[in-house]
mmCIF file of C-alpha atoms in Angstrom:
data_model
loop_
_atom_site.group_PDB
_atom_site.id
_atom_site.type_symbol
_atom_site.label_atom_id
_atom_site.label_comp_id
_atom_site.label_asym_id
_atom_site.label_seq_id
_atom_site.Cartn_x
_atom_site.Cartn_y
_atom_site.Cartn_z
ATOM 1 C CA MET A 1 -3.882 1.756 -34.316
ATOM 2 C CA ALA A 2 -3.003 1.760 -30.739
ATOM 3 C CA LYS A 3 -5.633 1.873 -27.766
ATOM 4 C CA THR A 4 -4.832 3.746 -25.234
ATOM 5 C CA THR A 5 -6.713 4.378 -21.891
ATOM 6 C CA ILE A 6 -5.101 6.812 -19.530
ATOM 7 C CA HIS A 7 -5.839 7.102 -15.709
ATOM 8 C CA LYS A 8 -4.686 10.325 -14.008
ATOM 9 C CA ALA A 9 -3.162 10.212 -10.262
ATOM 10 C CA GLY A 10 -6.456 12.281 -9.116
ATOM 11 C CA SER A 11 -8.665 9.971 -10.762
ATOM 12 C CA ARG A 12 -7.467 6.745 -8.489
ATOM 13 C CA GLY A 13 -9.308 5.341 -5.151
ATOM 14 C CA HIS A 14 -7.832 7.001 -2.394
ATOM 15 C CA GLU A 15 -7.914 5.239 1.325
ATOM 16 C CA ASN A 16 -6.256 6.981 4.572
ATOM 17 C CA HIS A 17 -6.320 4.880 7.499
ATOM 18 C CA GLY A 18 -4.165 7.044 9.407
ATOM 19 C CA TRP A 19 -1.260 4.150 9.605
ATOM 20 C CA LEU A 20 -2.080 3.339 5.656
ATOM 21 C CA ASP A 21 -2.317 5.832 3.028
ATOM 22 C CA THR A 22 -3.212 4.200 -0.264
ATOM 23 C CA TYR A 23 -4.086 5.215 -3.667
ATOM 24 C CA HIS A 24 -5.592 2.294 -5.841
ATOM 25 C CA THR A 25 -5.139 2.667 -9.716
ATOM 26 C CA PHE A 26 -7.607 -0.483 -10.263
ATOM 27 C CA SER A 27 -10.539 -1.603 -7.749
ATOM 28 C CA PHE A 28 -9.371 -2.483 -4.825
ATOM 29 C CA ALA A 29 -10.790 -3.018 -1.366
ATOM 30 C CA ASP A 30 -13.783 -0.422 -0.369
ATOM 31 C CA TYR A 31 -12.881 1.092 -3.852
ATOM 32 C CA HIS A 32 -14.519 -0.182 -7.238
ATOM 33 C CA ASN A 33 -15.043 1.193 -10.372
ATOM 34 C CA SER A 34 -16.456 -1.127 -12.695
ATOM 35 C CA GLU A 35 -14.505 0.516 -15.454
ATOM 36 C CA ARG A 36 -11.240 -0.228 -13.756
ATOM 37 C CA MET A 37 -11.374 -3.616 -12.874
ATOM 38 C CA HIS A 38 -7.773 -4.976 -14.590
ATOM 39 C CA PHE A 39 -5.480 -4.133 -17.449
ATOM 40 C CA GLY A 40 -5.001 -7.768 -19.149
ATOM 41 C CA VAL A 41 -3.866 -9.773 -16.424
ATOM 42 C CA LEU A 42 -2.465 -6.895 -14.129
ATOM 43 C CA ARG A 43 -5.114 -6.959 -11.770
ATOM 44 C CA VAL A 44 -3.736 -4.559 -8.717
ATOM 45 C CA LEU A 45 -1.589 -1.350 -8.711
ATOM 46 C CA ASN A 46 -1.349 0.065 -5.209
ATOM 47 C CA ASP A 47 0.615 3.000 -4.061
ATOM 48 C CA ASP A 48 1.183 2.696 -0.426
ATOM 49 C CA THR A 49 2.724 4.823 2.230
ATOM 50 C CA VAL A 50 2.853 2.825 5.803
ATOM 51 C CA ALA A 51 3.640 4.761 8.760
ATOM 52 C CA GLY A 52 6.610 4.136 11.295
ATOM 53 C CA GLY A 53 6.275 1.145 13.119
ATOM 54 C CA MET A 54 2.845 0.204 11.320
ATOM 55 C CA GLY A 55 2.132 -2.463 8.778
ATOM 56 C CA PHE A 56 -0.455 -5.213 7.004
ATOM 57 C CA GLY A 57 -1.293 -8.054 9.645
ATOM 58 C CA THR A 58 -1.050 -11.786 8.949
ATOM 59 C CA HIS A 59 -3.141 -12.321 5.543
ATOM 60 C CA PRO A 60 -3.697 -15.191 3.148
ATOM 61 C CA HIS A 61 -3.591 -14.895 -0.746
ATOM 62 C CA ASN A 62 -3.565 -17.648 -3.534
ATOM 63 C CA ASN A 63 -3.094 -17.916 -7.189
ATOM 64 C CA MET A 64 -1.771 -14.621 -7.497
ATOM 65 C CA GLU A 65 1.606 -13.089 -8.275
ATOM 66 C CA ILE A 66 2.723 -10.254 -6.298
ATOM 67 C CA ILE A 67 5.429 -7.455 -6.469
ATOM 68 C CA SER A 68 6.635 -5.152 -4.457
ATOM 69 C CA ILE A 69 8.487 -2.031 -5.537
ATOM 70 C CA PRO A 70 10.353 -0.440 -2.557
ATOM 71 C CA MET A 71 10.493 3.636 -3.291
ATOM 72 C CA GLU A 72 11.344 4.900 0.147
ATOM 73 C CA GLY A 73 12.286 3.069 3.940
ATOM 74 C CA ASP A 74 12.493 -0.373 4.488
ATOM 75 C CA LEU A 75 9.571 -3.190 4.825
ATOM 76 C CA GLU A 76 9.716 -5.971 6.924
ATOM 77 C CA HIS A 77 8.368 -9.135 4.976
ATOM 78 C CA ARG A 78 7.302 -12.478 6.862
ATOM 79 C CA ASP A 79 5.581 -15.449 5.877
ATOM 80 C CA SER A 80 4.372 -18.821 6.265
ATOM 81 C CA MET A 81 6.856 -20.389 4.180
ATOM 82 C CA GLY A 82 9.815 -19.180 6.846
ATOM 83 C CA THR A 83 10.855 -16.043 5.183
ATOM 84 C CA ALA A 84 11.679 -13.202 6.791
ATOM 85 C CA GLN A 85 13.550 -10.472 4.566
ATOM 86 C CA VAL A 86 13.584 -6.906 4.963
ATOM 87 C CA ILE A 87 13.401 -4.891 1.452
ATOM 88 C CA LYS A 88 14.488 -1.225 0.474
ATOM 89 C CA HIS A 89 14.837 0.949 -2.521
ATOM 90 C CA GLY A 90 16.566 -0.640 -5.264
ATOM 91 C CA ASP A 91 15.248 -4.231 -4.450
ATOM 92 C CA ILE A 92 12.450 -5.995 -6.231
ATOM 93 C CA GLN A 93 10.128 -8.591 -4.587
ATOM 94 C CA VAL A 94 8.253 -11.328 -5.756
ATOM 95 C CA MET A 95 5.620 -14.023 -4.457
ATOM 96 C CA SER A 96 4.046 -16.370 -6.374
ATOM 97 C CA ALA A 97 0.835 -17.376 -3.847
ATOM 98 C CA GLY A 98 -0.036 -20.091 -5.719
ATOM 99 C CA THR A 99 -1.768 -23.288 -3.635
ATOM 100 C CA GLY A 100 -1.973 -20.648 -0.711
ATOM 101 C CA ILE A 101 0.634 -18.439 1.561
ATOM 102 C CA GLN A 102 0.001 -16.403 4.698
ATOM 103 C CA HIS A 103 2.438 -13.036 4.733
ATOM 104 C CA SER A 104 2.611 -9.874 6.787
ATOM 105 C CA GLU A 105 4.148 -6.674 5.969
ATOM 106 C CA LYS A 106 5.650 -3.980 8.296
ATOM 107 C CA ASN A 107 7.433 -0.949 8.363
ATOM 108 C CA LYS A 108 10.934 -1.772 10.091
ATOM 109 C CA ASN A 109 11.039 1.572 11.377
ATOM 110 C CA GLY A 110 9.539 3.706 13.777
ATOM 111 C CA ASP A 111 10.587 7.100 12.910
ATOM 112 C CA LYS A 112 9.551 6.864 9.390
ATOM 113 C CA PRO A 113 7.150 6.053 6.483
ATOM 114 C CA VAL A 114 7.675 3.306 4.173
ATOM 115 C CA LYS A 115 6.388 3.791 0.577
ATOM 116 C CA PHE A 116 5.907 0.935 -2.183
ATOM 117 C CA LEU A 117 4.182 -0.294 -4.875
ATOM 118 C CA GLN A 118 2.448 -3.490 -4.558
ATOM 119 C CA ILE A 119 1.434 -5.291 -7.978
ATOM 120 C CA TRP A 120 -0.834 -8.229 -8.357
ATOM 121 C CA VAL A 121 -0.689 -10.259 -11.513
ATOM 122 C CA PHE A 122 -2.740 -13.054 -13.024
ATOM 123 C CA PRO A 123 -0.710 -16.215 -13.323
ATOM 124 C CA ASN A 124 -0.821 -18.186 -16.040
ATOM 125 C CA LYS A 125 -0.225 -21.460 -14.174
ATOM 126 C CA GLU A 126 -2.747 -22.186 -10.893
ATOM 127 C CA ASN A 127 -1.684 -23.866 -7.894
ATOM 128 C CA VAL A 128 1.840 -24.288 -7.889
ATOM 129 C CA THR A 129 3.811 -24.267 -4.859
ATOM 130 C CA PRO A 130 4.342 -21.091 -3.430
ATOM 131 C CA ARG A 131 7.199 -19.167 -3.916
ATOM 132 C CA TYR A 132 9.426 -15.962 -2.425
ATOM 133 C CA GLY A 133 12.193 -14.105 -4.504
ATOM 134 C CA GLN A 134 13.816 -11.098 -4.118
ATOM 135 C CA ILE A 135 16.824 -9.197 -5.848
ATOM 136 C CA THR A 136 18.632 -6.225 -5.569
ATOM 137 C CA LEU A 137 19.117 -4.233 -8.589
ATOM 138 C CA ASN A 138 21.765 -1.398 -9.500
ATOM 139 C CA PRO A 139 19.605 2.008 -9.958
ATOM 140 C CA ALA A 140 22.572 2.903 -11.981
ATOM 141 C CA ASP A 141 21.602 0.742 -14.392
ATOM 142 C CA ARG A 142 18.281 1.746 -15.343
ATOM 143 C CA LYS A 143 19.799 5.833 -15.934
ATOM 144 C CA ASN A 144 18.673 7.088 -19.478
ATOM 145 C CA ARG A 145 17.669 3.597 -20.212
ATOM 146 C CA LEU A 146 15.092 1.003 -19.291
ATOM 147 C CA GLN A 147 16.363 -2.026 -16.939
ATOM 148 C CA GLN A 148 13.953 -5.342 -16.873
ATOM 149 C CA ILE A 149 13.312 -5.994 -13.003
ATOM 150 C CA VAL A 150 10.821 -9.028 -14.035
ATOM 151 C CA SER A 151 10.467 -11.381 -16.593
ATOM 152 C CA PRO A 152 8.865 -15.026 -16.784
ATOM 153 C CA ASN A 153 12.164 -16.369 -16.810
ATOM 154 C CA GLU A 154 14.144 -17.476 -14.399
ATOM 155 C CA SER A 155 17.376 -17.403 -16.102
ATOM 156 C CA ASP A 156 17.006 -13.715 -17.094
ATOM 157 C CA GLY A 157 18.809 -12.178 -13.902
ATOM 158 C CA ALA A 158 15.705 -10.562 -12.682
ATOM 159 C CA THR A 159 12.964 -11.367 -10.519
ATOM 160 C CA TRP A 160 10.417 -13.917 -12.331
ATOM 161 C CA ILE A 161 6.853 -14.845 -12.279
ATOM 162 C CA HIS A 162 4.250 -17.567 -13.649
ATOM 163 C CA GLN A 163 3.001 -15.161 -16.355
ATOM 164 C CA ASN A 164 4.313 -14.129 -19.722
ATOM 165 C CA ALA A 165 4.981 -10.473 -18.574
ATOM 166 C CA TRP A 166 7.941 -8.604 -18.355
ATOM 167 C CA PHE A 167 8.654 -5.314 -15.907
ATOM 168 C CA HIS A 168 10.828 -2.852 -16.260
ATOM 169 C CA LEU A 169 12.200 0.504 -14.650
ATOM 170 C CA GLY A 170 13.535 3.596 -16.221
ATOM 171 C CA SER A 171 15.200 7.005 -14.373
ATOM 172 C CA PHE A 172 15.774 9.621 -17.060
ATOM 173 C CA ASP A 173 16.995 13.216 -17.578
ATOM 174 C CA LYS A 174 14.974 15.700 -19.145
ATOM 175 C CA GLY A 175 14.843 15.213 -23.250
ATOM 176 C CA LYS A 176 15.946 12.014 -22.950
ATOM 177 C CA THR A 177 14.135 8.954 -24.865
ATOM 178 C CA ALA A 178 13.568 5.250 -25.122
ATOM 179 C CA GLU A 179 11.430 3.161 -27.621
ATOM 180 C CA TYR A 180 10.425 -0.060 -26.042
ATOM 181 C CA THR A 181 9.190 -3.164 -27.981
ATOM 182 C CA VAL A 182 6.115 -5.191 -26.724
ATOM 183 C CA LYS A 183 7.445 -8.732 -25.855
ATOM 184 C CA SER A 184 4.629 -10.269 -27.559
ATOM 185 C CA LYS A 185 1.825 -9.736 -30.134
ATOM 186 C CA ASN A 186 -0.649 -10.574 -27.493
ATOM 187 C CA ASN A 187 0.555 -8.180 -24.810
ATOM 188 C CA GLY A 188 -0.103 -4.574 -24.078
ATOM 189 C CA VAL A 189 1.836 -2.202 -21.885
ATOM 190 C CA TYR A 190 0.657 -0.240 -18.747
ATOM 191 C CA ALA A 191 2.838 2.762 -17.677
ATOM 192 C CA PHE A 192 2.968 4.378 -14.525
ATOM 193 C CA VAL A 193 4.999 7.293 -13.609
ATOM 194 C CA ILE A 194 6.550 6.997 -10.568
ATOM 195 C CA ASP A 195 8.166 10.613 -10.654
ATOM 196 C CA GLY A 196 8.339 13.805 -12.664
ATOM 197 C CA ASP A 197 6.561 13.897 -16.248
ATOM 198 C CA PHE A 198 6.985 11.931 -19.442
ATOM 199 C CA THR A 199 5.483 11.850 -23.122
ATOM 200 C CA VAL A 200 4.381 8.443 -24.070
ATOM 201 C CA ASN A 201 3.452 7.686 -27.071
ATOM 202 C CA GLY A 202 2.387 11.128 -27.661
ATOM 203 C CA GLU A 203 0.496 11.402 -24.342
ATOM 204 C CA ARG A 204 1.914 13.531 -21.610
ATOM 205 C CA LEU A 205 1.788 12.243 -18.059
ATOM 206 C CA ASN A 206 2.441 13.545 -14.827
ATOM 207 C CA ARG A 207 3.538 12.133 -11.646
ATOM 208 C CA ARG A 208 1.631 9.402 -10.740
ATOM 209 C CA ASP A 209 -0.389 9.019 -14.214
ATOM 210 C CA GLY A 210 -0.849 5.403 -15.770
ATOM 211 C CA MET A 211 -1.661 4.727 -19.308
ATOM 212 C CA GLY A 212 -2.439 1.510 -20.828
ATOM 213 C CA ILE A 213 -1.536 0.927 -24.534
ATOM 214 C CA SER A 214 -2.409 -2.194 -26.394
ATOM 215 C CA GLU A 215 -2.669 -3.501 -30.257
ATOM 216 C CA THR A 216 0.827 -1.585 -30.719
ATOM 217 C CA ASP A 217 4.277 -3.413 -30.831
ATOM 218 C CA LYS A 218 6.302 -0.141 -29.671
ATOM 219 C CA VAL A 219 5.884 2.290 -26.684
ATOM 220 C CA THR A 220 8.164 5.352 -27.126
ATOM 221 C CA ILE A 221 8.628 7.605 -24.030
ATOM 222 C CA GLU A 222 10.181 10.808 -23.772
ATOM 223 C CA ALA A 223 11.283 12.803 -20.306
ATOM 224 C CA ASN A 224 10.036 16.103 -19.710
ATOM 225 C CA SER A 225 11.679 16.413 -16.455
ATOM 226 C CA ASP A 226 14.974 15.341 -14.830
ATOM 227 C CA LYS A 227 15.211 12.957 -12.351
ATOM 228 C CA ALA A 228 11.979 11.119 -14.091
ATOM 229 C CA GLU A 229 11.368 7.805 -13.153
ATOM 230 C CA ILE A 230 8.722 5.565 -15.071
ATOM 231 C CA LEU A 231 7.613 1.711 -14.607
ATOM 232 C CA LEU A 232 6.776 -0.283 -17.692
ATOM 233 C CA MET A 233 4.589 -3.352 -17.429
ATOM 234 C CA ASP A 234 4.287 -5.902 -20.558
ATOM 235 C CA VAL A 235 1.315 -7.684 -19.763
ATOM 236 C CA PRO A 236 -0.928 -10.404 -21.679
ATOM 237 C CA MET A 237 -4.415 -8.660 -22.597
ATOM 238 C CA LEU A 238 -7.285 -10.863 -21.500
#
């Protein structure tokens, strides 16, 4: 029987620094919860809103796979590899920190916020050469179905990371359903509701709720509202 853990939106860690309003599904920065350190190799799931013209100054990372999913606005990225890019809704950004990288993230616009999910995944290979990747996807391709946005395979047409993990986004009308098959018997799935309401494996989830599901080979989802959006992260369990 599947094992499930539900994290309601209101139970997340929350910090509002003025320029940054952030919610932490797992322990991060000043938020520490010994029961919420990670889900398998999924280490960080931050829901960030950055005020106009503000951002994260240059800071280092190493041996982590970092995925950014913009939901609103434009996020400007610069790093020590010489990358200078802007990501917006419909884009997916990945960064393999590997042996070490420094980067900054800034709201490109001064008159409106930028909202994005920042996700960290433990890699399955350490001390790799740092790498940046970015793709633009068609949101219509996830209408009432799941669209792959991250995988371990460079040839998949999605962004890729150094881990046996697959991410999918779906945007569903009320009453529409989907079934997801877990890619590996050693993996679990963390479902995060970006917007709207869903039933996931029989559990009702609302906007910004999350649920970890392990020891199963299938995940079923049903949208309980229109314009419902969900992120599924299929990751190895530690």
